[in-house]
mmCIF file of C-alpha atoms and ligand atoms in Angstrom:
data_model
loop_
_atom_site.group_PDB
_atom_site.id
_atom_site.type_symbol
_atom_site.label_atom_id
_atom_site.label_comp_id
_atom_site.label_asym_id
_atom_site.label_seq_id
_atom_site.Cartn_x
_atom_site.Cartn_y
_atom_site.Cartn_z
ATOM 1 C CA MET A 23 0.000 0.000 0.000
ATOM 2 C CA ALA A 24 1.234 3.523 -0.815
ATOM 3 C CA ARG A 25 2.604 5.396 2.139
ATOM 4 C CA HIS A 26 0.811 8.544 3.384
ATOM 5 C CA LYS A 27 2.656 11.713 2.394
ATOM 6 C CA ILE A 28 3.092 13.861 5.499
ATOM 7 C CA ALA A 29 4.694 17.213 6.324
ATOM 8 C CA VAL A 30 6.206 18.125 9.691
ATOM 9 C CA ILE A 31 5.525 21.659 10.921
ATOM 10 C CA GLY A 32 8.105 23.084 13.369
ATOM 11 C CA VAL A 33 11.560 21.502 13.154
ATOM 12 C CA GLY A 34 12.609 21.853 16.803
ATOM 13 C CA LYS A 35 13.879 19.417 19.431
ATOM 14 C CA ILE A 36 11.030 16.901 19.433
ATOM 15 C CA ALA A 37 10.688 16.917 15.633
ATOM 16 C CA GLN A 38 14.409 16.158 15.292
ATOM 17 C CA ASP A 39 14.625 13.703 18.216
ATOM 18 C CA GLN A 40 11.498 11.693 17.394
ATOM 19 C CA HIS A 41 9.103 12.656 14.581
ATOM 20 C CA LEU A 42 11.552 12.813 11.665
ATOM 21 C CA PRO A 43 13.475 9.597 12.519
ATOM 22 C CA VAL A 44 10.212 7.716 13.192
ATOM 23 C CA ILE A 45 8.678 8.866 9.877
ATOM 24 C CA ASP A 46 11.943 7.955 8.074
ATOM 25 C CA ALA A 47 11.652 4.413 9.469
ATOM 26 C CA SER A 48 7.897 4.078 8.913
ATOM 27 C CA ASP A 49 6.158 1.796 6.417
ATOM 28 C CA ALA A 50 2.967 3.855 6.686
ATOM 29 C CA PHE A 51 4.291 7.411 6.208
ATOM 30 C CA GLU A 52 6.596 9.218 3.823
ATOM 31 C CA LEU A 53 7.968 12.662 4.657
ATOM 32 C CA ALA A 54 7.144 15.090 1.837
ATOM 33 C CA ALA A 55 8.280 18.431 3.274
ATOM 34 C CA THR A 56 8.929 20.486 6.363
ATOM 35 C CA VAL A 57 7.595 23.853 7.471
ATOM 36 C CA SER A 58 10.216 25.772 9.377
ATOM 37 C CA THR A 59 10.434 29.452 10.236
ATOM 38 C CA ARG A 60 14.230 28.942 10.150
ATOM 39 C CA GLY A 61 14.042 27.143 6.791
ATOM 40 C CA LEU A 62 15.251 23.766 8.149
ATOM 41 C CA SER A 63 14.765 20.911 5.700
ATOM 42 C CA HIS A 64 15.236 17.163 6.147
ATOM 43 C CA ASN A 65 16.974 14.792 3.720
ATOM 44 C CA GLY A 66 16.981 17.549 1.087
ATOM 45 C CA LEU A 67 13.168 17.667 0.913
ATOM 46 C CA PRO A 68 11.352 20.966 0.302
ATOM 47 C CA ALA A 69 11.169 23.324 3.308
ATOM 48 C CA PHE A 70 8.540 26.047 3.485
ATOM 49 C CA ARG A 71 8.547 29.072 5.786
ATOM 50 C CA THR A 72 4.805 28.936 6.496
ATOM 51 C CA PRO A 73 2.059 26.277 6.379
ATOM 52 C CA ALA A 74 0.209 28.381 3.754
ATOM 53 C CA GLU A 75 3.208 28.102 1.404
ATOM 54 C CA LEU A 76 3.227 24.308 1.870
ATOM 55 C CA TYR A 77 -0.511 23.995 1.206
ATOM 56 C CA ALA A 78 -0.249 26.092 -1.973
ATOM 57 C CA ALA A 79 2.852 24.333 -3.328
ATOM 58 C CA LEU A 80 2.110 20.667 -2.483
ATOM 59 C CA PRO A 81 -1.683 20.146 -2.489
ATOM 60 C CA ASP A 82 -1.276 16.348 -2.661
ATOM 61 C CA VAL A 83 0.220 16.296 0.855
ATOM 62 C CA LYS A 84 -2.911 15.577 2.886
ATOM 63 C CA LEU A 85 -1.388 15.135 6.369
ATOM 64 C CA VAL A 86 0.549 17.359 8.735
ATOM 65 C CA SER A 87 2.199 16.689 12.078
ATOM 66 C CA ILE A 88 2.389 19.859 14.152
ATOM 67 C CA CYS A 89 5.447 19.941 16.442
ATOM 68 C CA THR A 90 5.538 23.604 17.485
ATOM 69 C CA PRO A 91 5.139 24.923 21.038
ATOM 70 C CA PRO A 92 1.472 24.895 22.173
ATOM 71 C CA GLY A 93 0.925 28.660 21.874
ATOM 72 C CA ILE A 94 0.744 28.633 18.048
ATOM 73 C CA ARG A 95 -0.960 25.244 17.729
ATOM 74 C CA HIS A 96 -4.610 26.301 17.746
ATOM 75 C CA GLN A 97 -3.961 28.656 14.815
ATOM 76 C CA TYR A 98 -1.880 26.080 12.915
ATOM 77 C CA VAL A 99 -4.344 23.209 13.438
ATOM 78 C CA ARG A 100 -7.302 25.362 12.403
ATOM 79 C CA GLU A 101 -5.425 26.500 9.294
ATOM 80 C CA ALA A 102 -4.544 22.873 8.440
ATOM 81 C CA LEU A 103 -8.139 21.678 8.909
ATOM 82 C CA ALA A 104 -9.390 24.556 6.767
ATOM 83 C CA ALA A 105 -6.923 23.488 4.057
ATOM 84 C CA GLY A 106 -8.485 19.997 4.142
ATOM 85 C CA LYS A 107 -5.626 18.261 5.995
ATOM 86 C CA ASP A 108 -5.754 15.480 8.565
ATOM 87 C CA VAL A 109 -3.720 16.526 11.590
ATOM 88 C CA MET A 110 -1.530 14.992 14.261
ATOM 89 C CA MET A 111 -0.534 17.360 17.058
ATOM 90 C CA GLU A 112 2.046 17.324 19.858
ATOM 91 C CA LYS A 113 1.215 17.696 23.533
ATOM 92 C CA PRO A 114 0.166 19.835 25.387
ATOM 93 C CA PRO A 115 -2.502 20.227 22.713
ATOM 94 C CA THR A 116 -3.325 23.920 23.162
ATOM 95 C CA THR A 117 -2.925 26.573 25.822
ATOM 96 C CA THR A 118 -6.625 26.582 26.766
ATOM 97 C CA ILE A 119 -9.564 24.168 26.946
ATOM 98 C CA SER A 120 -11.634 26.531 24.772
ATOM 99 C CA GLU A 121 -9.094 26.228 21.970
ATOM 100 C CA LEU A 122 -9.068 22.436 22.190
ATOM 101 C CA ASP A 123 -12.884 22.262 22.174
ATOM 102 C CA ASP A 124 -12.862 24.493 19.104
ATOM 103 C CA LEU A 125 -10.446 22.183 17.274
ATOM 104 C CA ILE A 126 -12.534 19.103 18.086
ATOM 105 C CA ALA A 127 -15.637 20.836 16.707
ATOM 106 C CA GLU A 128 -13.774 22.138 13.670
ATOM 107 C CA ALA A 129 -12.356 18.707 12.758
ATOM 108 C CA ARG A 130 -15.818 17.171 13.096
ATOM 109 C CA LYS A 131 -17.422 19.900 11.003
ATOM 110 C CA ARG A 132 -14.867 19.482 8.231
ATOM 111 C CA GLY A 133 -14.820 15.667 8.377
ATOM 112 C CA ARG A 134 -11.077 15.544 9.056
ATOM 113 C CA VAL A 135 -9.037 13.225 11.293
ATOM 114 C CA LEU A 136 -7.602 15.030 14.335
ATOM 115 C CA TYR A 137 -5.135 13.057 16.420
ATOM 116 C CA GLN A 138 -4.048 14.781 19.605
ATOM 117 C CA THR A 139 -1.131 12.807 21.026
ATOM 118 C CA TRP A 140 -0.026 11.904 24.562
ATOM 119 C CA HIS A 141 3.231 10.033 24.005
ATOM 120 C CA SER A 142 3.597 8.767 27.597
ATOM 121 C CA GLN A 143 0.372 6.780 27.274
ATOM 122 C CA PHE A 144 2.033 4.488 24.693
ATOM 123 C CA ASN A 145 3.799 2.147 27.087
ATOM 124 C CA GLU A 146 3.008 -1.475 27.891
ATOM 125 C CA ALA A 147 3.929 -0.922 31.562
ATOM 126 C CA VAL A 148 1.267 1.816 31.717
ATOM 127 C CA ASP A 149 -1.355 -0.572 30.289
ATOM 128 C CA ARG A 150 -0.353 -3.256 32.816
ATOM 129 C CA THR A 151 -0.648 -0.740 35.669
ATOM 130 C CA ARG A 152 -4.084 0.292 34.447
ATOM 131 C CA ALA A 153 -5.239 -3.338 34.372
ATOM 132 C CA ILE A 154 -3.979 -3.978 37.930
ATOM 133 C CA LEU A 155 -5.656 -0.845 39.300
ATOM 134 C CA ALA A 156 -8.935 -1.734 37.586
ATOM 135 C CA GLU A 157 -8.819 -5.043 39.481
ATOM 136 C CA GLU A 158 -7.362 -3.952 42.839
ATOM 137 C CA GLY A 159 -8.325 -0.279 43.281
ATOM 138 C CA VAL A 160 -6.076 2.441 44.709
ATOM 139 C CA SER A 161 -5.250 3.165 48.323
ATOM 140 C CA THR A 162 -2.390 5.652 47.867
ATOM 141 C CA LEU A 163 -0.715 7.056 44.759
ATOM 142 C CA ARG A 164 2.230 9.423 44.573
ATOM 143 C CA ILE A 165 3.639 10.928 41.348
ATOM 144 C CA ASP A 166 7.199 12.304 41.320
ATOM 145 C CA TRP A 167 8.117 13.969 38.015
ATOM 146 C CA ARG A 168 11.523 15.604 38.200
ATOM 147 C CA GLU A 169 13.881 16.472 35.351
ATOM 148 C CA SER A 170 16.243 19.178 34.114
ATOM 149 C CA VAL A 171 14.750 21.987 32.030
ATOM 150 C CA ARG A 172 18.283 22.714 30.802
ATOM 151 C CA LYS A 173 18.536 19.191 29.365
ATOM 152 C CA TRP A 174 15.027 18.791 27.941
ATOM 153 C CA HIS A 175 14.248 22.362 26.806
ATOM 154 C CA PRO A 176 17.682 23.918 26.261
ATOM 155 C CA GLY A 177 17.364 27.651 25.666
ATOM 156 C CA GLN A 178 13.620 27.410 24.874
ATOM 157 C CA ASP A 179 12.344 30.696 26.308
ATOM 158 C CA TRP A 180 8.732 29.919 25.317
ATOM 159 C CA VAL A 181 8.467 27.493 28.252
ATOM 160 C CA TRP A 182 8.781 30.446 30.634
ATOM 161 C CA GLU A 183 6.250 32.685 28.842
ATOM 162 C CA PRO A 184 2.494 32.781 29.679
ATOM 163 C CA GLY A 185 0.950 29.711 28.038
ATOM 164 C CA GLY A 186 4.331 27.934 28.068
ATOM 165 C CA PHE A 187 3.299 25.660 30.983
ATOM 166 C CA GLY A 188 6.711 25.720 32.744
ATOM 167 C CA VAL A 189 7.311 22.450 34.597
ATOM 168 C CA CYS A 190 3.708 21.533 33.780
ATOM 169 C CA ASP A 191 4.903 20.879 30.191
ATOM 170 C CA PRO A 192 6.558 17.607 31.317
ATOM 171 C CA GLY A 193 4.136 17.345 34.242
ATOM 172 C CA ILE A 194 1.214 16.959 31.856
ATOM 173 C CA ASN A 195 2.860 13.728 30.638
ATOM 174 C CA ALA A 196 2.442 12.396 34.183
ATOM 175 C CA LEU A 197 -1.190 13.505 34.170
ATOM 176 C CA SER A 198 -1.717 11.738 30.824
ATOM 177 C CA ILE A 199 -0.623 8.481 32.491
ATOM 178 C CA PHE A 200 -2.597 9.302 35.654
ATOM 179 C CA SER A 201 -5.859 9.927 33.786
ATOM 180 C CA LYS A 202 -5.333 6.741 31.778
ATOM 181 C CA ILE A 203 -4.634 4.376 34.710
ATOM 182 C CA MET A 204 -7.068 5.642 37.352
ATOM 183 C CA PRO A 205 -10.131 3.420 37.784
ATOM 184 C CA PHE A 206 -12.294 6.284 39.118
ATOM 185 C CA PRO A 207 -12.649 10.031 38.403
ATOM 186 C CA VAL A 208 -10.094 12.318 40.053
ATOM 187 C CA PHE A 209 -10.116 16.051 40.681
ATOM 188 C CA VAL A 210 -7.572 18.636 41.772
ATOM 189 C CA GLN A 211 -8.128 19.497 45.442
ATOM 190 C CA SER A 212 -5.310 21.993 45.918
ATOM 191 C CA ALA A 213 -1.988 22.978 44.408
ATOM 192 C CA ARG A 214 1.061 25.099 45.128
ATOM 193 C CA LEU A 215 2.993 26.542 42.193
ATOM 194 C CA THR A 216 6.450 28.019 42.698
ATOM 195 C CA PHE A 217 7.502 30.504 40.020
ATOM 196 C CA PRO A 218 11.041 31.804 39.515
ATOM 197 C CA ALA A 219 10.612 35.465 40.490
ATOM 198 C CA ASN A 220 11.748 36.570 36.994
ATOM 199 C CA ARG A 221 9.568 34.104 34.994
ATOM 200 C CA GLN A 222 5.875 33.651 34.102
ATOM 201 C CA THR A 223 5.509 29.860 34.543
ATOM 202 C CA PRO A 224 6.209 27.511 37.456
ATOM 203 C CA VAL A 225 9.413 25.574 38.087
ATOM 204 C CA ASP A 226 8.026 23.455 40.925
ATOM 205 C CA VAL A 227 4.455 22.259 41.532
ATOM 206 C CA GLU A 228 2.845 20.221 44.292
ATOM 207 C CA ILE A 229 -0.704 18.895 43.776
ATOM 208 C CA THR A 230 -3.231 17.074 45.971
ATOM 209 C CA PHE A 231 -6.086 15.252 44.252
ATOM 210 C CA LYS A 232 -9.477 14.145 45.543
ATOM 211 C CA SER A 233 -11.992 11.570 44.365
ATOM 212 C CA ASP A 234 -15.530 10.391 45.050
ATOM 213 C CA GLN A 235 -14.257 7.168 46.701
ATOM 214 C CA LYS A 236 -15.526 6.490 50.240
ATOM 215 C CA HIS A 237 -12.157 5.089 51.355
ATOM 216 C CA ALA A 238 -10.574 8.502 50.528
ATOM 217 C CA PRO A 239 -7.424 7.408 48.672
ATOM 218 C CA GLN A 240 -4.381 9.630 49.180
ATOM 219 C CA LEU A 241 -3.388 11.004 45.762
ATOM 220 C CA SER A 242 -0.633 13.556 45.126
ATOM 221 C CA ALA A 243 1.965 14.723 42.621
ATOM 222 C CA GLY A 244 5.163 16.772 42.658
ATOM 223 C CA PHE A 245 6.822 18.235 39.541
ATOM 224 C CA ASN A 246 10.272 19.827 39.570
ATOM 225 C CA TRP A 247 12.394 21.186 36.719
ATOM 226 C CA LEU A 248 15.767 21.672 38.424
ATOM 227 C CA GLU A 249 16.659 18.003 38.922
ATOM 228 C CA GLU A 250 20.188 17.566 37.554
ATOM 229 C CA SER A 251 20.820 14.001 38.823
ATOM 230 C CA GLY A 252 18.798 12.390 36.012
ATOM 231 C CA GLU A 253 15.115 11.887 35.350
ATOM 232 C CA ILE A 254 12.749 10.776 38.094
ATOM 233 C CA TRP A 255 9.463 9.940 36.381
ATOM 234 C CA THR A 256 7.777 7.684 38.914
ATOM 235 C CA PHE A 257 4.365 6.539 40.156
ATOM 236 C CA SER A 258 4.424 4.834 43.608
ATOM 237 C CA ILE A 259 1.096 3.099 44.227
ATOM 238 C CA LEU A 260 -0.419 0.993 47.004
ATOM 239 C CA THR A 261 -3.471 -0.916 45.816
ATOM 240 C CA ARG A 262 -6.458 -1.692 48.028
ATOM 241 C CA ALA A 263 -5.392 -5.348 47.815
ATOM 242 C CA GLY A 264 -2.129 -4.361 49.553
ATOM 243 C CA ASN A 265 0.248 -4.632 46.594
ATOM 244 C CA THR A 266 2.933 -2.011 45.977
ATOM 245 C CA LEU A 267 3.422 -0.873 42.372
ATOM 246 C CA LEU A 268 6.386 1.146 41.169
ATOM 247 C CA LEU A 269 5.929 2.533 37.636
ATOM 248 C CA GLU A 270 9.218 4.146 36.649
ATOM 249 C CA GLY A 271 11.084 5.553 33.665
ATOM 250 C CA GLY A 272 8.120 7.616 32.445
ATOM 251 C CA GLY A 273 5.962 4.488 32.145
ATOM 252 C CA ARG A 274 8.516 1.988 30.816
ATOM 253 C CA ARG A 275 9.201 -0.159 33.880
ATOM 254 C CA LEU A 276 6.712 -1.718 36.313
ATOM 255 C CA SER A 277 7.583 -3.597 39.502
ATOM 256 C CA VAL A 278 5.057 -5.169 41.847
ATOM 257 C CA ASN A 279 6.190 -5.756 45.459
ATOM 258 C CA GLY A 280 9.795 -5.245 44.298
ATOM 259 C CA GLU A 281 9.589 -7.822 41.466
ATOM 260 C CA LEU A 282 10.089 -6.540 37.919
ATOM 261 C CA VAL A 283 6.950 -7.236 35.851
ATOM 262 C CA VAL A 284 7.545 -5.314 32.591
ATOM 263 C CA GLU A 285 10.453 -3.305 31.252
ATOM 264 C CA HIS A 286 10.831 -2.063 27.702
ATOM 265 C CA GLY A 287 12.608 0.559 25.612
ATOM 266 C CA ASP A 288 11.268 3.746 24.075
ATOM 267 C CA HIS A 289 8.657 2.845 21.448
ATOM 268 C CA GLU A 290 6.308 5.769 22.162
ATOM 269 C CA TYR A 291 6.544 7.734 18.913
ATOM 270 C CA GLY A 292 6.618 4.641 16.690
ATOM 271 C CA ALA A 293 3.437 3.457 18.418
ATOM 272 C CA MET A 294 1.854 6.902 18.056
ATOM 273 C CA TYR A 295 2.451 7.010 14.305
ATOM 274 C CA ALA A 296 1.115 3.440 13.972
ATOM 275 C CA HIS A 297 -2.002 4.609 15.841
ATOM 276 C CA PHE A 298 -2.307 7.635 13.530
ATOM 277 C CA ALA A 299 -2.185 5.290 10.509
ATOM 278 C CA ARG A 300 -5.044 3.242 12.014
ATOM 279 C CA LEU A 301 -7.072 6.400 12.682
ATOM 280 C CA LEU A 302 -6.570 7.497 9.073
ATOM 281 C CA ASP A 303 -7.651 4.084 7.775
ATOM 282 C CA GLY A 304 -10.789 4.238 9.937
ATOM 283 C CA LYS A 305 -11.310 8.002 9.336
ATOM 284 C CA LYS A 306 -11.558 8.479 13.113
ATOM 285 C CA SER A 307 -10.273 11.264 15.361
ATOM 286 C CA ASP A 308 -8.705 10.717 18.781
ATOM 287 C CA VAL A 309 -8.608 13.584 21.259
ATOM 288 C CA ASP A 310 -8.313 13.068 25.015
ATOM 289 C CA ALA A 311 -8.826 16.345 26.877
ATOM 290 C CA ALA A 312 -8.555 14.903 30.412
ATOM 291 C CA PRO A 313 -4.866 15.712 31.069
ATOM 292 C CA LEU A 314 -5.281 19.327 29.902
ATOM 293 C CA ARG A 315 -8.415 19.708 32.034
ATOM 294 C CA LEU A 316 -6.604 18.521 35.159
ATOM 295 C CA MET A 317 -3.639 20.777 34.414
ATOM 296 C CA SER A 318 -5.898 23.765 33.837
ATOM 297 C CA ASP A 319 -7.477 23.083 37.222
ATOM 298 C CA VAL A 320 -4.006 23.150 38.806
ATOM 299 C CA PHE A 321 -3.529 26.667 37.415
ATOM 300 C CA LEU A 322 -7.078 27.708 38.456
ATOM 301 C CA LEU A 323 -6.767 26.452 42.029
ATOM 302 C CA GLY A 324 -3.054 26.776 42.669
ATOM 303 C CA ALA A 325 -1.539 29.104 45.237
ATOM 304 C CA ARG A 326 1.435 31.045 43.878
ATOM 305 C CA GLU A 327 4.817 31.365 45.551
ATOM 306 C CA ASN A 328 7.901 33.134 44.262
ATOM 307 C CA GLY A 329 11.219 31.296 44.289
ATOM 308 C CA PRO A 330 14.784 32.117 43.200
ATOM 309 C CA GLU A 331 15.220 33.662 39.746
ATOM 310 C CA PHE A 332 15.982 31.286 36.839
ATOM 311 C CA GLU A 333 18.733 31.831 34.255
ATOM 312 C CA TRP A 334 19.858 29.297 31.664
HETATM 313 P P1 NAP B 260 11.395 23.622 20.325
HETATM 314 O O1 NAP B 260 12.701 22.924 20.235
HETATM 315 O O2 NAP B 260 11.357 25.037 20.795
HETATM 316 O O3 NAP B 260 10.774 23.460 18.879
HETATM 317 C C1 NAP B 260 9.575 23.965 18.471
HETATM 318 C C2 NAP B 260 9.765 24.435 17.020
HETATM 319 O O4 NAP B 260 8.542 25.005 16.591
HETATM 320 C C3 NAP B 260 10.807 25.533 16.881
HETATM 321 O O5 NAP B 260 12.096 25.009 16.725
HETATM 322 C C4 NAP B 260 10.321 26.239 15.648
HETATM 323 O O6 NAP B 260 10.702 25.454 14.532
HETATM 324 C C5 NAP B 260 8.825 26.132 15.771
HETATM 325 N N1 NAP B 260 8.286 27.326 16.435
HETATM 326 C C6 NAP B 260 8.593 27.813 17.638
HETATM 327 N N2 NAP B 260 7.889 28.921 17.896
HETATM 328 C C7 NAP B 260 7.122 29.133 16.833
HETATM 329 C C8 NAP B 260 6.180 30.121 16.477
HETATM 330 N N3 NAP B 260 5.866 31.108 17.327
HETATM 331 N N4 NAP B 260 5.574 30.035 15.304
HETATM 332 C C9 NAP B 260 5.876 29.053 14.456
HETATM 333 N N5 NAP B 260 6.775 28.079 14.717
HETATM 334 C C10 NAP B 260 7.380 28.115 15.897
HETATM 335 O O7 NAP B 260 10.362 22.820 21.239
HETATM 336 P P2 NAP B 260 10.234 21.240 21.431
HETATM 337 O O8 NAP B 260 11.001 20.807 22.623
HETATM 338 O O9 NAP B 260 10.483 20.559 20.160
HETATM 339 O O10 NAP B 260 8.704 21.165 21.863
HETATM 340 C C11 NAP B 260 7.672 21.316 20.909
HETATM 341 C C12 NAP B 260 6.439 20.603 21.461
HETATM 342 O O11 NAP B 260 6.768 19.213 21.637
HETATM 343 C C13 NAP B 260 6.020 21.135 22.825
HETATM 344 O O12 NAP B 260 4.629 21.203 22.897
HETATM 345 C C14 NAP B 260 6.566 20.089 23.806
HETATM 346 O O13 NAP B 260 5.771 19.951 24.961
HETATM 347 C C15 NAP B 260 6.476 18.817 22.958
HETATM 348 N N6 NAP B 260 7.434 17.801 23.391
HETATM 349 C C16 NAP B 260 8.738 18.135 23.651
HETATM 350 C C17 NAP B 260 9.617 17.158 24.135
HETATM 351 C C18 NAP B 260 11.075 17.464 24.434
HETATM 352 O O14 NAP B 260 11.804 16.537 24.821
HETATM 353 N N7 NAP B 260 11.562 18.684 24.290
HETATM 354 C C19 NAP B 260 9.150 15.850 24.310
HETATM 355 C C20 NAP B 260 7.842 15.533 23.975
HETATM 356 C C21 NAP B 260 6.979 16.523 23.516
HETATM 357 P P3 NAP B 260 11.266 26.155 13.226
HETATM 358 O O15 NAP B 260 12.409 26.984 13.642
HETATM 359 O O16 NAP B 260 11.628 24.978 12.379
HETATM 360 O O17 NAP B 260 10.117 26.966 12.705
#
């Protein structure tokens, strides 16, 4: 079967680390062009400065994958849908719930496929955790999501601007796992957000969640962006059946009562593109707003504190 011609919009860190190599290796997709404000091309393929230039020059390219920061994404996705394209978009989907709702409605109205991705959900260890919690319930759950902004977003000033999410940019990956594995609805009860005094987004966040469960499970999360010792992307869970689950490595390793149950490498983006191909075949969209809703609630309810200034 012919491969789908696709263009990547925004040739930054995640496009270069994941999207372009995964498309290069894919049986289902063929890169046709890039859109880059800096004019970056890939493998000598055409590079356009704006999406409009791409749509005018290569009308037979029917798919785009939008890898820009979230602030521009609503405009770019709307423009792509209006041009008749099916769209895959990076996380966090948009900067507001209203924008995401608008894109869902717009894709439906135009009969286009909209795939809003959450890469951390594509891990077998996450699926195994979900299955165990569905069976055993949750007594306590603690999320620790700590990494270095200097390593993962080197020099990216947009992360510190309003709408840039700050440490909630990686933190929303944790919430995408959380909303997938929890066997009952969860809500933000309270939050504390610490902002560098010279920046507009938080560097450290502590969250307490609540639920409708009579046994009042203890649910909390802590995100930090100044961890230089390596990544700590961990869920520590005690089930109601008394088993202790440790989901580590951003969802790639699960131990139960200290025994390793599943461990695997990084297949997230390959699995996401395979899922996109299935959505295209079935002409179905896939948008999960739950992680963005929870994160928005953190910003709505959170108490603000100022911390030390941040410089790269
Ligand atoms: P990045 O390195 O800053 O790249 C984003 C690219 O988008 C820029 O290089 C630029 O590409 C384009 N761009 C930036 N601002 C733009 C604007 N105002 N208008 C049009 N184009 C613009 O950021 P990133 O780390 O790749 O992150 C992009 C998205 O991927 C974010 O939503 C992030 O949460 C998500 N993500 C990042 C990582 C990671 O490890 N960093 C992991 C998973 C997901 P051109 O110069 O080519 O135009």
